Coordinates of C-alpha atoms in Angstrom, one line a residue:
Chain A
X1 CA 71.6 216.2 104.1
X2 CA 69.0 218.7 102.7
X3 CA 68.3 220.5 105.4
X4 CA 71.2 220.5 108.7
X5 CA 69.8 221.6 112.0
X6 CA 70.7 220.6 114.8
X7 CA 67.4 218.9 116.1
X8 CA 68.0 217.9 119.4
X9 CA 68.7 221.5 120.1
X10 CA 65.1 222.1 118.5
X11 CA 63.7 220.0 120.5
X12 CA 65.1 221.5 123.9
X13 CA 64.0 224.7 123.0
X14 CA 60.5 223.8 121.8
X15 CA 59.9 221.8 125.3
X16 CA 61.3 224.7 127.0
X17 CA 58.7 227.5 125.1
X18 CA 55.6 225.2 125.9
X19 CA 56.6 224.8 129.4
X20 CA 57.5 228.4 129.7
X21 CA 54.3 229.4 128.1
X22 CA 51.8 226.9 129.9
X23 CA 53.4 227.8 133.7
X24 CA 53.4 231.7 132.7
X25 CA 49.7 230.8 131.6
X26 CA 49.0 228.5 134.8
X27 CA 50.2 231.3 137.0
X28 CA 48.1 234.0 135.1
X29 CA 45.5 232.0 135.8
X30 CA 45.9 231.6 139.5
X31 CA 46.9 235.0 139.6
X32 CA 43.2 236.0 139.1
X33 CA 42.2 233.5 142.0
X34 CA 44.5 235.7 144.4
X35 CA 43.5 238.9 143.1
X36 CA 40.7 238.2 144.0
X37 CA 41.0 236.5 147.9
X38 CA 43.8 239.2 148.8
X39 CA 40.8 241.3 147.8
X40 CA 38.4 239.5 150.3
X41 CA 40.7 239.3 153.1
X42 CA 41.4 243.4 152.6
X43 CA 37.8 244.3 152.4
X44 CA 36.8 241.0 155.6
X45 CA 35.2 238.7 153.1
X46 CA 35.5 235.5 152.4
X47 CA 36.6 235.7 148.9
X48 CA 35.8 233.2 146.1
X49 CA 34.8 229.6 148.3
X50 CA 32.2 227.8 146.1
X51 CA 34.4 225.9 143.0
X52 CA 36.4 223.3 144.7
X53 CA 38.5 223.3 148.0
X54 CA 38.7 227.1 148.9
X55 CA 37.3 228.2 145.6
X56 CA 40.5 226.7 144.2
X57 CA 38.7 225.8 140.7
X58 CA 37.1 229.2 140.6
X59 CA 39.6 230.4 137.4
X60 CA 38.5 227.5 135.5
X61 CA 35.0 228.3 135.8
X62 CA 35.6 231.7 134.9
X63 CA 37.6 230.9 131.8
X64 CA 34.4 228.1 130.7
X65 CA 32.1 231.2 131.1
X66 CA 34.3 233.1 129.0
X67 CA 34.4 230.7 126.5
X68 CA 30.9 229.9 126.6
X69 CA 29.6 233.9 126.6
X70 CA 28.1 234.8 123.1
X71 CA 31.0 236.2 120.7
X72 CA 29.6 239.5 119.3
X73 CA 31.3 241.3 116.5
X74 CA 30.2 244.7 115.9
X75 CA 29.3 244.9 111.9
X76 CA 30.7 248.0 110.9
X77 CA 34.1 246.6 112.4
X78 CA 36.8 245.1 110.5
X79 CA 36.4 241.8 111.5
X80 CA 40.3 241.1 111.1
X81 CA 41.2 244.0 113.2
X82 CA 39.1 243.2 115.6
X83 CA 40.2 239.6 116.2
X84 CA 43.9 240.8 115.6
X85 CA 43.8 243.3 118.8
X86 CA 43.5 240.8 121.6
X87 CA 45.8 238.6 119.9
X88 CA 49.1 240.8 119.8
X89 CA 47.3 242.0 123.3
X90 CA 48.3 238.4 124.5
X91 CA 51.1 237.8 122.4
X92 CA 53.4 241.0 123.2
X93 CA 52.6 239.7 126.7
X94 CA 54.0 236.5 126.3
X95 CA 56.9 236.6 124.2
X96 CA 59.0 238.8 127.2
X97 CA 59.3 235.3 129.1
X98 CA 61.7 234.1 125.6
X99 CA 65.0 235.9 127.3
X100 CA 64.5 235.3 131.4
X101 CA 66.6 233.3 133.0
X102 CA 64.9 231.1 134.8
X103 CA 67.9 229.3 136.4
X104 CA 71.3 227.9 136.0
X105 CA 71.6 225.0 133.8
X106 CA 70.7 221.8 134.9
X107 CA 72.2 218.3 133.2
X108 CA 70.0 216.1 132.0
X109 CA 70.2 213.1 129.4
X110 CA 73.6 213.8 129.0
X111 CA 73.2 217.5 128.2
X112 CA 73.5 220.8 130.0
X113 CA 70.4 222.5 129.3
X114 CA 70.2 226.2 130.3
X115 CA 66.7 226.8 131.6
X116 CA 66.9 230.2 129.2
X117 CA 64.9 229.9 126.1
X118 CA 67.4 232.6 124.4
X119 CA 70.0 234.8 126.0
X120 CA 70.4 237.4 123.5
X121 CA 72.7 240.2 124.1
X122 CA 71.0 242.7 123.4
X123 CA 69.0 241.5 126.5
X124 CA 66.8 244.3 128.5
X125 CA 66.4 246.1 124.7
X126 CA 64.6 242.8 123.8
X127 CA 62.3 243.4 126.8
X128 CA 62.1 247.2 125.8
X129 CA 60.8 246.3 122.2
X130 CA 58.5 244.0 122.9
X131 CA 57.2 246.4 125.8
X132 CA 56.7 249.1 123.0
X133 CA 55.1 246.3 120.7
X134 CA 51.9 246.2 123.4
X135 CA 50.7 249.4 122.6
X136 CA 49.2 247.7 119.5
X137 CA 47.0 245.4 120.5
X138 CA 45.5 247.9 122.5
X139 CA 45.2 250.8 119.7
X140 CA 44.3 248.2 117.2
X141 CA 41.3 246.9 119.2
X142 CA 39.9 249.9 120.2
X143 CA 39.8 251.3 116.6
X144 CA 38.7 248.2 115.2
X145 CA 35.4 248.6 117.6
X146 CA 34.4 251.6 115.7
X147 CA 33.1 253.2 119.1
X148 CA 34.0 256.4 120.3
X149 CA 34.7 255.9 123.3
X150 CA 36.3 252.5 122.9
X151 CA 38.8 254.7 120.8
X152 CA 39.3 257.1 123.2
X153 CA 39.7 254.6 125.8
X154 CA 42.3 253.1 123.4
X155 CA 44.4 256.8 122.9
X156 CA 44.3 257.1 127.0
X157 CA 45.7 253.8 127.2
X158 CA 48.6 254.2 124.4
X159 CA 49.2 257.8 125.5
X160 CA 50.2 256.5 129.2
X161 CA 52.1 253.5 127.8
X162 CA 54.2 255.6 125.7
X163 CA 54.1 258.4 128.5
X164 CA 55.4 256.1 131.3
X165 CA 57.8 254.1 128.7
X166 CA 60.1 256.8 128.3
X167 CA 60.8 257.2 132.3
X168 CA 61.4 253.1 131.8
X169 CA 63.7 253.8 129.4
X170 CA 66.0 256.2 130.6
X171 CA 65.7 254.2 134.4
X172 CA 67.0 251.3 132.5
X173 CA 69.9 253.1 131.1
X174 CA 71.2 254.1 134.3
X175 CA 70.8 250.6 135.8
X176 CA 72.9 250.1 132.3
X177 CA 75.3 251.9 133.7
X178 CA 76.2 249.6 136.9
X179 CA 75.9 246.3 134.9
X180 CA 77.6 247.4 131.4
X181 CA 75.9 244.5 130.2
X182 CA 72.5 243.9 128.3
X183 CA 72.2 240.3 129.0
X184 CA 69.6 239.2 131.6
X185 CA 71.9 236.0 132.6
X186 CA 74.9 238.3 132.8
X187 CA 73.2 240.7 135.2
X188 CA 72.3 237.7 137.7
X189 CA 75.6 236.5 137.8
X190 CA 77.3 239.4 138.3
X191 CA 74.4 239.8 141.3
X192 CA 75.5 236.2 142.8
X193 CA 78.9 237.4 142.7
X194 CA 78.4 240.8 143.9
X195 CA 75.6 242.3 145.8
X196 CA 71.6 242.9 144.0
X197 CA 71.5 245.8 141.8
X198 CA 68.4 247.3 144.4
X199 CA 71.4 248.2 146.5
X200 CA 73.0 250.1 144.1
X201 CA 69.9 252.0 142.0
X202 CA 67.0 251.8 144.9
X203 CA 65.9 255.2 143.4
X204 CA 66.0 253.4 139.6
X205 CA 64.0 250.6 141.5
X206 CA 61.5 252.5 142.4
X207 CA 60.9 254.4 139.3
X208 CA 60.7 251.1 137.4
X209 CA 58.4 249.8 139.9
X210 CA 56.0 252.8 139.5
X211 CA 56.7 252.6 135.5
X212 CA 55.9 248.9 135.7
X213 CA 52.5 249.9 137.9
X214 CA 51.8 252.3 134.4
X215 CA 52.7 249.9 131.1
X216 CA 50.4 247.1 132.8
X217 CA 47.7 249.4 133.5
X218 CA 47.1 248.3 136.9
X219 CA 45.8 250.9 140.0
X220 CA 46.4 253.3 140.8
X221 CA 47.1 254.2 136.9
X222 CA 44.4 251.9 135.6
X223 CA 42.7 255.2 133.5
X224 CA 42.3 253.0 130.5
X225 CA 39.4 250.9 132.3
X226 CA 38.1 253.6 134.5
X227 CA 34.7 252.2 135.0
X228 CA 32.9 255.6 136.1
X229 CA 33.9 257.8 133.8
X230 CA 34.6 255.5 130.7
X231 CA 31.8 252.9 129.3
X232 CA 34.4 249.8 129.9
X233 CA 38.2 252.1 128.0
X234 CA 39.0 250.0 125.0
X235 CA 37.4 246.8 125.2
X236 CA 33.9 248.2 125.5
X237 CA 32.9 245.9 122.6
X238 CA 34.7 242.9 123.4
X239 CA 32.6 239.8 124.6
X240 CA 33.3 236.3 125.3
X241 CA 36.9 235.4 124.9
X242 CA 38.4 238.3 123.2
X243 CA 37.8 240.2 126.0
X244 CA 39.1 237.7 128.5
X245 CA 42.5 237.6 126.1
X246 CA 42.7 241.4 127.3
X247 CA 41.9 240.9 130.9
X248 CA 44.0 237.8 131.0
X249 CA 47.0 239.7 129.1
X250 CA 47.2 242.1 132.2
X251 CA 47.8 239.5 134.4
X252 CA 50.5 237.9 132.3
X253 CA 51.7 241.1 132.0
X254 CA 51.8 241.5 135.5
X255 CA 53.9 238.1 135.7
X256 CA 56.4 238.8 133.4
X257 CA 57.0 242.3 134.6
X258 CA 57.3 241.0 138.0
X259 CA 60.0 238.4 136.4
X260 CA 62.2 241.5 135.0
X261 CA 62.2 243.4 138.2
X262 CA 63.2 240.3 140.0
X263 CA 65.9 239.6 137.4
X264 CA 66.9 243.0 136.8
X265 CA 67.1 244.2 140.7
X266 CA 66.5 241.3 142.9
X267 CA 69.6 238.9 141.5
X268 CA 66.9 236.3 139.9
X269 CA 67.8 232.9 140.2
X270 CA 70.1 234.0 143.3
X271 CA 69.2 232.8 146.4
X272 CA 70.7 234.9 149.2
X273 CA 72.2 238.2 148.8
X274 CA 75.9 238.3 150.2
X275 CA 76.1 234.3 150.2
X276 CA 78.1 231.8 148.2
X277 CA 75.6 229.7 147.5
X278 CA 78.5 226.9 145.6
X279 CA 79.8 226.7 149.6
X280 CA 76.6 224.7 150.6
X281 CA 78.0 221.8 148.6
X282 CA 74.8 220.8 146.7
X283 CA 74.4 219.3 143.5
X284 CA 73.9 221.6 140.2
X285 CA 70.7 220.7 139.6
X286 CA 69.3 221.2 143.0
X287 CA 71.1 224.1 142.7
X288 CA 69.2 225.3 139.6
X289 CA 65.5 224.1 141.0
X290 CA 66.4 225.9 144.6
X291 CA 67.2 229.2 142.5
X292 CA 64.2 228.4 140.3
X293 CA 62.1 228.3 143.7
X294 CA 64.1 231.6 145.0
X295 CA 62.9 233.4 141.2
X296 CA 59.7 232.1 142.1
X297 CA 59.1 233.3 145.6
X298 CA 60.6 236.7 144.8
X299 CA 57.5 236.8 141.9
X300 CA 55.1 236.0 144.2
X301 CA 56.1 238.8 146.6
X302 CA 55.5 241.1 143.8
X303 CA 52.4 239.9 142.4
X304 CA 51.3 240.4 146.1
X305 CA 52.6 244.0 145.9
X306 CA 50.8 244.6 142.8
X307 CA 47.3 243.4 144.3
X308 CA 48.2 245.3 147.3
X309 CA 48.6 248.7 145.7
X310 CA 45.4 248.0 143.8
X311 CA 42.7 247.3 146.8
X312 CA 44.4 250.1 148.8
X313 CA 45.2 253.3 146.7
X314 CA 42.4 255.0 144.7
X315 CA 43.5 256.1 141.2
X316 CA 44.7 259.5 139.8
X317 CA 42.8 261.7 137.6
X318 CA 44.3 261.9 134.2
X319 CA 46.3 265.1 134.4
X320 CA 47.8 263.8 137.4
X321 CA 48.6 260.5 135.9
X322 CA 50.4 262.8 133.0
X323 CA 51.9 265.0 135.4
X324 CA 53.7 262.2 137.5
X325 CA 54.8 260.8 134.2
X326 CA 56.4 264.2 132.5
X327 CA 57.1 266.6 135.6
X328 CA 58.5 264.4 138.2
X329 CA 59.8 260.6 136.9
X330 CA 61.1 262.0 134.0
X331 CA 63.3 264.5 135.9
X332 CA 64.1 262.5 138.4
X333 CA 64.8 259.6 135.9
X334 CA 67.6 261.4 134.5
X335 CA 68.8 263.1 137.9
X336 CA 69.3 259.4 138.6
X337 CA 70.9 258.9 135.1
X338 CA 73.8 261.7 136.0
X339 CA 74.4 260.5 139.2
X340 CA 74.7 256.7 138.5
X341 CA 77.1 258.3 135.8
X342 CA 79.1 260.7 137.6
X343 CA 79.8 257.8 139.9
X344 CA 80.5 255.1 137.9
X345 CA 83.3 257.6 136.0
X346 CA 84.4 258.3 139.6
X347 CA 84.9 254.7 140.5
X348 CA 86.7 254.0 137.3
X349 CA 89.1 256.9 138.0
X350 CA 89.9 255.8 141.3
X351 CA 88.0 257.9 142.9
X352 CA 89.8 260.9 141.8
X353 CA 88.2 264.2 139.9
Chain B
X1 CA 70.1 224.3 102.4
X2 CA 71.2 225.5 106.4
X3 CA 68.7 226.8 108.6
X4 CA 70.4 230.4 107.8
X5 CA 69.2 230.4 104.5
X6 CA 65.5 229.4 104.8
X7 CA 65.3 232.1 107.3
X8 CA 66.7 234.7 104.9
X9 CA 64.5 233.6 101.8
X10 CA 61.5 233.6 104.3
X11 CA 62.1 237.1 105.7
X12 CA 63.1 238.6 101.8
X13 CA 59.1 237.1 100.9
X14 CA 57.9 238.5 103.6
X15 CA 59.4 242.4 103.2
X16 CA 58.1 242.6 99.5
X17 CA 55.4 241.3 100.2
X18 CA 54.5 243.2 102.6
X19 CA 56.0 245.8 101.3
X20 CA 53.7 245.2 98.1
X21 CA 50.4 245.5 100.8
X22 CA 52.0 248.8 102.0
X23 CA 51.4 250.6 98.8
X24 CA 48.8 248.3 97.6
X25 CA 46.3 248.6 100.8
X26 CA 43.0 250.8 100.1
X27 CA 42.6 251.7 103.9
X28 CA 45.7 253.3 105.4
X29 CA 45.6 251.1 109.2
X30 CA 46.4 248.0 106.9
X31 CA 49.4 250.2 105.2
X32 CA 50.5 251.1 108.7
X33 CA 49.9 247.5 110.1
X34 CA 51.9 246.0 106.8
X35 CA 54.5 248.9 107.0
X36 CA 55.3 247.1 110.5
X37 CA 55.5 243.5 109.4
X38 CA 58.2 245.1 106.9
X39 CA 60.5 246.4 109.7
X40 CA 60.2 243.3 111.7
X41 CA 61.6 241.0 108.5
X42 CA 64.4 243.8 108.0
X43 CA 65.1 243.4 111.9
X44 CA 65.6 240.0 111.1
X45 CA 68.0 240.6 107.6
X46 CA 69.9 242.8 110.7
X47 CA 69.9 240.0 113.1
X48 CA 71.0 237.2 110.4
X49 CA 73.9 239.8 109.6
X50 CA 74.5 239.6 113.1
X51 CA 73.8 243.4 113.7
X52 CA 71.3 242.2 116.5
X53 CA 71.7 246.3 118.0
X54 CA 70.5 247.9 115.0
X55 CA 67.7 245.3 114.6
X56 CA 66.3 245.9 118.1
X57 CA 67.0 249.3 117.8
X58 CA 65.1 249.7 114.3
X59 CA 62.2 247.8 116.0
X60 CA 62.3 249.8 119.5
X61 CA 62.5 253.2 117.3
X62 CA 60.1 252.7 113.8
X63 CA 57.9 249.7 115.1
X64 CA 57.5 250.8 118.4
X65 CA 57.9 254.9 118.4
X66 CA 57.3 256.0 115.1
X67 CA 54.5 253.9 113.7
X68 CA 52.2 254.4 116.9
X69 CA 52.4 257.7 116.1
X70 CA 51.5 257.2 112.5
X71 CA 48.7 255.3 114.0
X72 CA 48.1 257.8 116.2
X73 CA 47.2 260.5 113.4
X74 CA 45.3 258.2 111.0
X75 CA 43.3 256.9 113.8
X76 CA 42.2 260.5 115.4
X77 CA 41.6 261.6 111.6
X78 CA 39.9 258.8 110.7
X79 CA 41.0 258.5 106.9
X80 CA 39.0 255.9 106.1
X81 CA 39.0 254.4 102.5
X82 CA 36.2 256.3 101.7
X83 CA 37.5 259.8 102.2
X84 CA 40.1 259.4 100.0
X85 CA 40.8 262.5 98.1
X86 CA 41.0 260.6 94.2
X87 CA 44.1 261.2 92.7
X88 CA 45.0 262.9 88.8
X89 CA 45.5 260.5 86.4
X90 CA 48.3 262.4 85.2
X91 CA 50.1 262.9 89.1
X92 CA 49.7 258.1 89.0
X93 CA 51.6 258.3 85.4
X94 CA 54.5 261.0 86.2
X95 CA 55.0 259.1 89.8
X96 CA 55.3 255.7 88.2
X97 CA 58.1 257.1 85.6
X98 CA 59.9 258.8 88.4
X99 CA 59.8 255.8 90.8
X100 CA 61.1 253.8 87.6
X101 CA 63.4 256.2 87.1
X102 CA 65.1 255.8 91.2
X103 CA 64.6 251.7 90.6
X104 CA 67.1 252.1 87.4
X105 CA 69.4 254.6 89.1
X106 CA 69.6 252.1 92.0
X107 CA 70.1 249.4 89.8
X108 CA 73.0 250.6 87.8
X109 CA 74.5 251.8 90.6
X110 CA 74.8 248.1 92.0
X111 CA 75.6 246.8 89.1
X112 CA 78.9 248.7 88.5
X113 CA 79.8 248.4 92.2
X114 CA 82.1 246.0 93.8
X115 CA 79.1 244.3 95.6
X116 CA 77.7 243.2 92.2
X117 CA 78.9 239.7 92.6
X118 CA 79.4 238.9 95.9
X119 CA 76.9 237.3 98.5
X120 CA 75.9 238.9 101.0
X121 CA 77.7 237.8 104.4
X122 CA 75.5 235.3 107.2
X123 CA 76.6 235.2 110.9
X124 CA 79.9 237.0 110.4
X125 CA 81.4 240.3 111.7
X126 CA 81.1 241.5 114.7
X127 CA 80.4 245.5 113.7
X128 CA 77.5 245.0 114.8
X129 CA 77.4 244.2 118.5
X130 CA 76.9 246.9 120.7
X131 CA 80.1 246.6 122.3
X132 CA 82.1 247.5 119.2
X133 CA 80.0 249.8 118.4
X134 CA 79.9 252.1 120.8
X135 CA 83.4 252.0 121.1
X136 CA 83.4 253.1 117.4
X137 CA 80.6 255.8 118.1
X138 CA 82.5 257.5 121.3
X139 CA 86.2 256.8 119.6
X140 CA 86.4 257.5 115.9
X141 CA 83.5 259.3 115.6
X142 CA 82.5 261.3 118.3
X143 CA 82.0 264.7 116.8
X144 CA 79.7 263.6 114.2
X145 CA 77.9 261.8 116.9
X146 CA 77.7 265.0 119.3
X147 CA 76.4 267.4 116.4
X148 CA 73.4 264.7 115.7
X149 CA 72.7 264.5 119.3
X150 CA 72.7 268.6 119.0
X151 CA 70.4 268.0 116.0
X152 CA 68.2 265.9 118.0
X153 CA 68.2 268.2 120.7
X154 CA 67.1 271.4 118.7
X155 CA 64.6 269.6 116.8
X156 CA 62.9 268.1 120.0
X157 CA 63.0 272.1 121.4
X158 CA 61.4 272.8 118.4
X159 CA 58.3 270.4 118.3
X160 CA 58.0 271.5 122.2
X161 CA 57.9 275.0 121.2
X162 CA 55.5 274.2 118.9
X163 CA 53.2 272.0 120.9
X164 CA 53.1 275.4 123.7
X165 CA 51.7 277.5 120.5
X166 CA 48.2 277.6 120.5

């Protein structure tokens, strides 16, 4: 044989991409449908109602304007750049979902499938990369405008990414610490066995949550689409469906980052903290759709929390936004950091100095 | 022909060619933008050594650190094609010989070395995990690793202590 793969193994993985694509997609989608009716029922409106049921079709008309909305590119622009930004916009976004568990494996066909596309182990640095990787599409699109103040929208954007990634970083490395693992999978079922990591590193929550707020440039750190002060940040001279690809890469974005947090503090697929869920007796693939539906329900709470934040708080002015980055998560990042250390090397010693 | 070795003559096109583009390109985003597309097929050489730590790490630190900021300057100077400065005839011809010169020196070097006829080695060793190598970093080589991390610390004083001069 020429070539030797093993193409049944192919084939799992490829079903499991599109399906992990199209739902993150699906949910994107509807994600903009509740943004929009949480922000109805916070201001006493009625929201979106006219497209289907309860305005239920209302994202699908949206994305058909989009796509019928006339495509302008600007002629001094270099037309490859240009189309390039909003596509590593929306594919830095999705490529995150390649190393989250989204449950335990399930058997089918005589196989035991893990519902993981890859679990790496170098896990969370994956994540990390790829996190670092979205600063391009927006840099890349906002120079490729040839507009000022697309391109400073652009360096406002970048400069808080970057800014708030290091905070990320160093948060990371102290929740590190507790796990002494990089795999995603391994963190969840060392959270089933034990208790979530929340309880350990609710300060390291908490910066990642704020962080997380920052790289998807949602309120009250959205600077980079300040409509008041800048013309429209980055995408001033996007139309049609490049500019949806960067409005609908925020709310992938906003998915996937509420994936991690669930994985990472929340115990992912687990259902219950403090239960053995292998006592109730069910079957393993109920097993892996009930922690599937527990992942899920965790993700909607946050997307909730994230629309929340945005109708209520009113964002900060750009020094401030700097200021919360460098002077206080920073410090209080690594504060975190030595204590979750200083523990750790306590607990190993038996609690002796 | 296993699916290890399509992937590694795939990512060898890729880096020189892209590599080629880096020096090649007239305006210097495309040199930066190509310049990234060569880490990522050396991240994967890394990964099909199994050294998955340093690929991510070489991704996470010159993908994702290093070249922003090269972006960074490029963009906020705006070097476009057109402002730039034409170089001497003379300064193309002596850079050419010297870069020959390094390309030989390399060459010869592999040649007489023990490497010279062996292939290099797919999916082995496990140097490269993070587990063994930290316990390399903080065992056999701890002070080294302590006098970079010094070295990192003084230089990132320095760049602060130059950012506060106005």
């Amino acid at each position: 044989m020429l070539i030797a793969i093993d193409l049944a193994m192919i084939l799992v993985k490829l079903v499991l991409i599109v399906i992990v694509v199209m739902a993150s997609l699906l949910i994107a989608m509807y994600a903009t449908y509740a943004e929009r009716k949480v922000a109805a029922v916070l201001q006493d409106r009625r929201g979106p109602n006219r497209a289907g049921p309860f305005g239920i079709l209302q994202p699908v008309a949206d994305g058909i304007k989009l796509f019928f909305k006339e495509e302008i590119i600007p002629n001094l622009s270099s037309k490859f750049l240009f189309i390039l930004g909003p596509s590593m916009a929306m594919l830095t976004a999705i490529m995150t979902s390649a190393i989250v568990p989204w449950g335990d494996t399930i058997h089918l066909f005589g196989r035991d499938i893990s519902l993981q596309i890859a679990d790496v182990n170098v896990g969370i640095l994956y994540v990390f990369a790829v996190v670092s990787m979205g600063v391009y599409g927006i840099m890349i699109g906002s120079w490729a405008s040839n507009n000022k103040y697309s391109l400073m929208g652009g360096l406002r954007a970048a400069s808080q990414i970057i800014s708030y990634e290091l905070a990320m970083g160093i948060t990371i490395i102290s929740l590190l610490m507790v796990t002494g693992t990089l795999s995603l999978k391994e963190m969840v079922i060392q959270q089933q066995q034990g208790a979530w990591n929340v309880f350990y590193q609710p300060l390291g929550f908490l910066l990642f949550l704020i962080c997380a707020f920052a790289e998807c440039n949602r309120t009250p750190f959205d600077l980079s689409e300040a409509e008041n002060e800048l013309i429209g940040g980055y995408h001033t001279e996007y139309s049609s469906m490049k500019l949806g690809f960067y409005l609908f890469s925020e709310y992938i974005n906003m998915f996937i980052s509420s994936v991690i947090m669930s994985t990472l503090f929340f115990g992912g697929y687990d259902v219950l903290p403090f239960v053995d869920e292998s006592a109730w007796g069910l079957s393993q693939n109920w097993m892996a759709i009930i922690g599937l539906a527990a992942l899920m329900i965790k993700v909607v709470c946050f997307l909730f929390l994230f629309m929340w934040v945005r109708w209520t708080i009113p964002r900060f002015r750009y020094d401030q936004l700097m200021n919360l980055g460098w002077r206080i998560l920073i410090p209080l990042a690594l504060l975190n950091m030595l204590v979750t250390g200083l523990v750790v090397l306590l607990k190993m010693n038996h609690w002796h100095f | 022909m296993g699916i290890t070795q399509i992937l590694f003559w795939f990512l060898t096109v890729l880096a020189l060619a892209s590599a080629i583009v880096v020096v090649t390109a007239k305006s210097p985003v495309y040199s930066i933008l190509a310049l990234i597309v060569t880490f990522f097929s050396i991240s994967g050489h890394y990964i099909l050594m199994n050294a998955q730590f340093l690929a991510i790490v070489n991704i996470i630190v010159y993908a994702g650190a290093i070249m922003v900021l090269f972006l960074f300057v490029v963009m906020l100077m705006n070097l476009n094609a057109a402002s730039e400065p034409s170089k001497n005839r003379i300064l193309q011809f002596i850079g050419l010989i010297s870069g020959g010169c390094l390309f030989l020196v390399i060459l010869a070097a592999f040649m007489r070395s023990d490497l010279a006829n062996s292939m290099v080695q797919m999916n082995e060793g496990n140097a490269g995990l993070i587990k063994n190598l930290g316990k390399a970093l903080f065992n056999d080589y701890v002070i080294p690793f302590e006098i970079s991390s010094v070295l990192f610390l003084s230089a990132m004083i320095g760049a602060v202590l130059i950012g506060k001069k106005e």
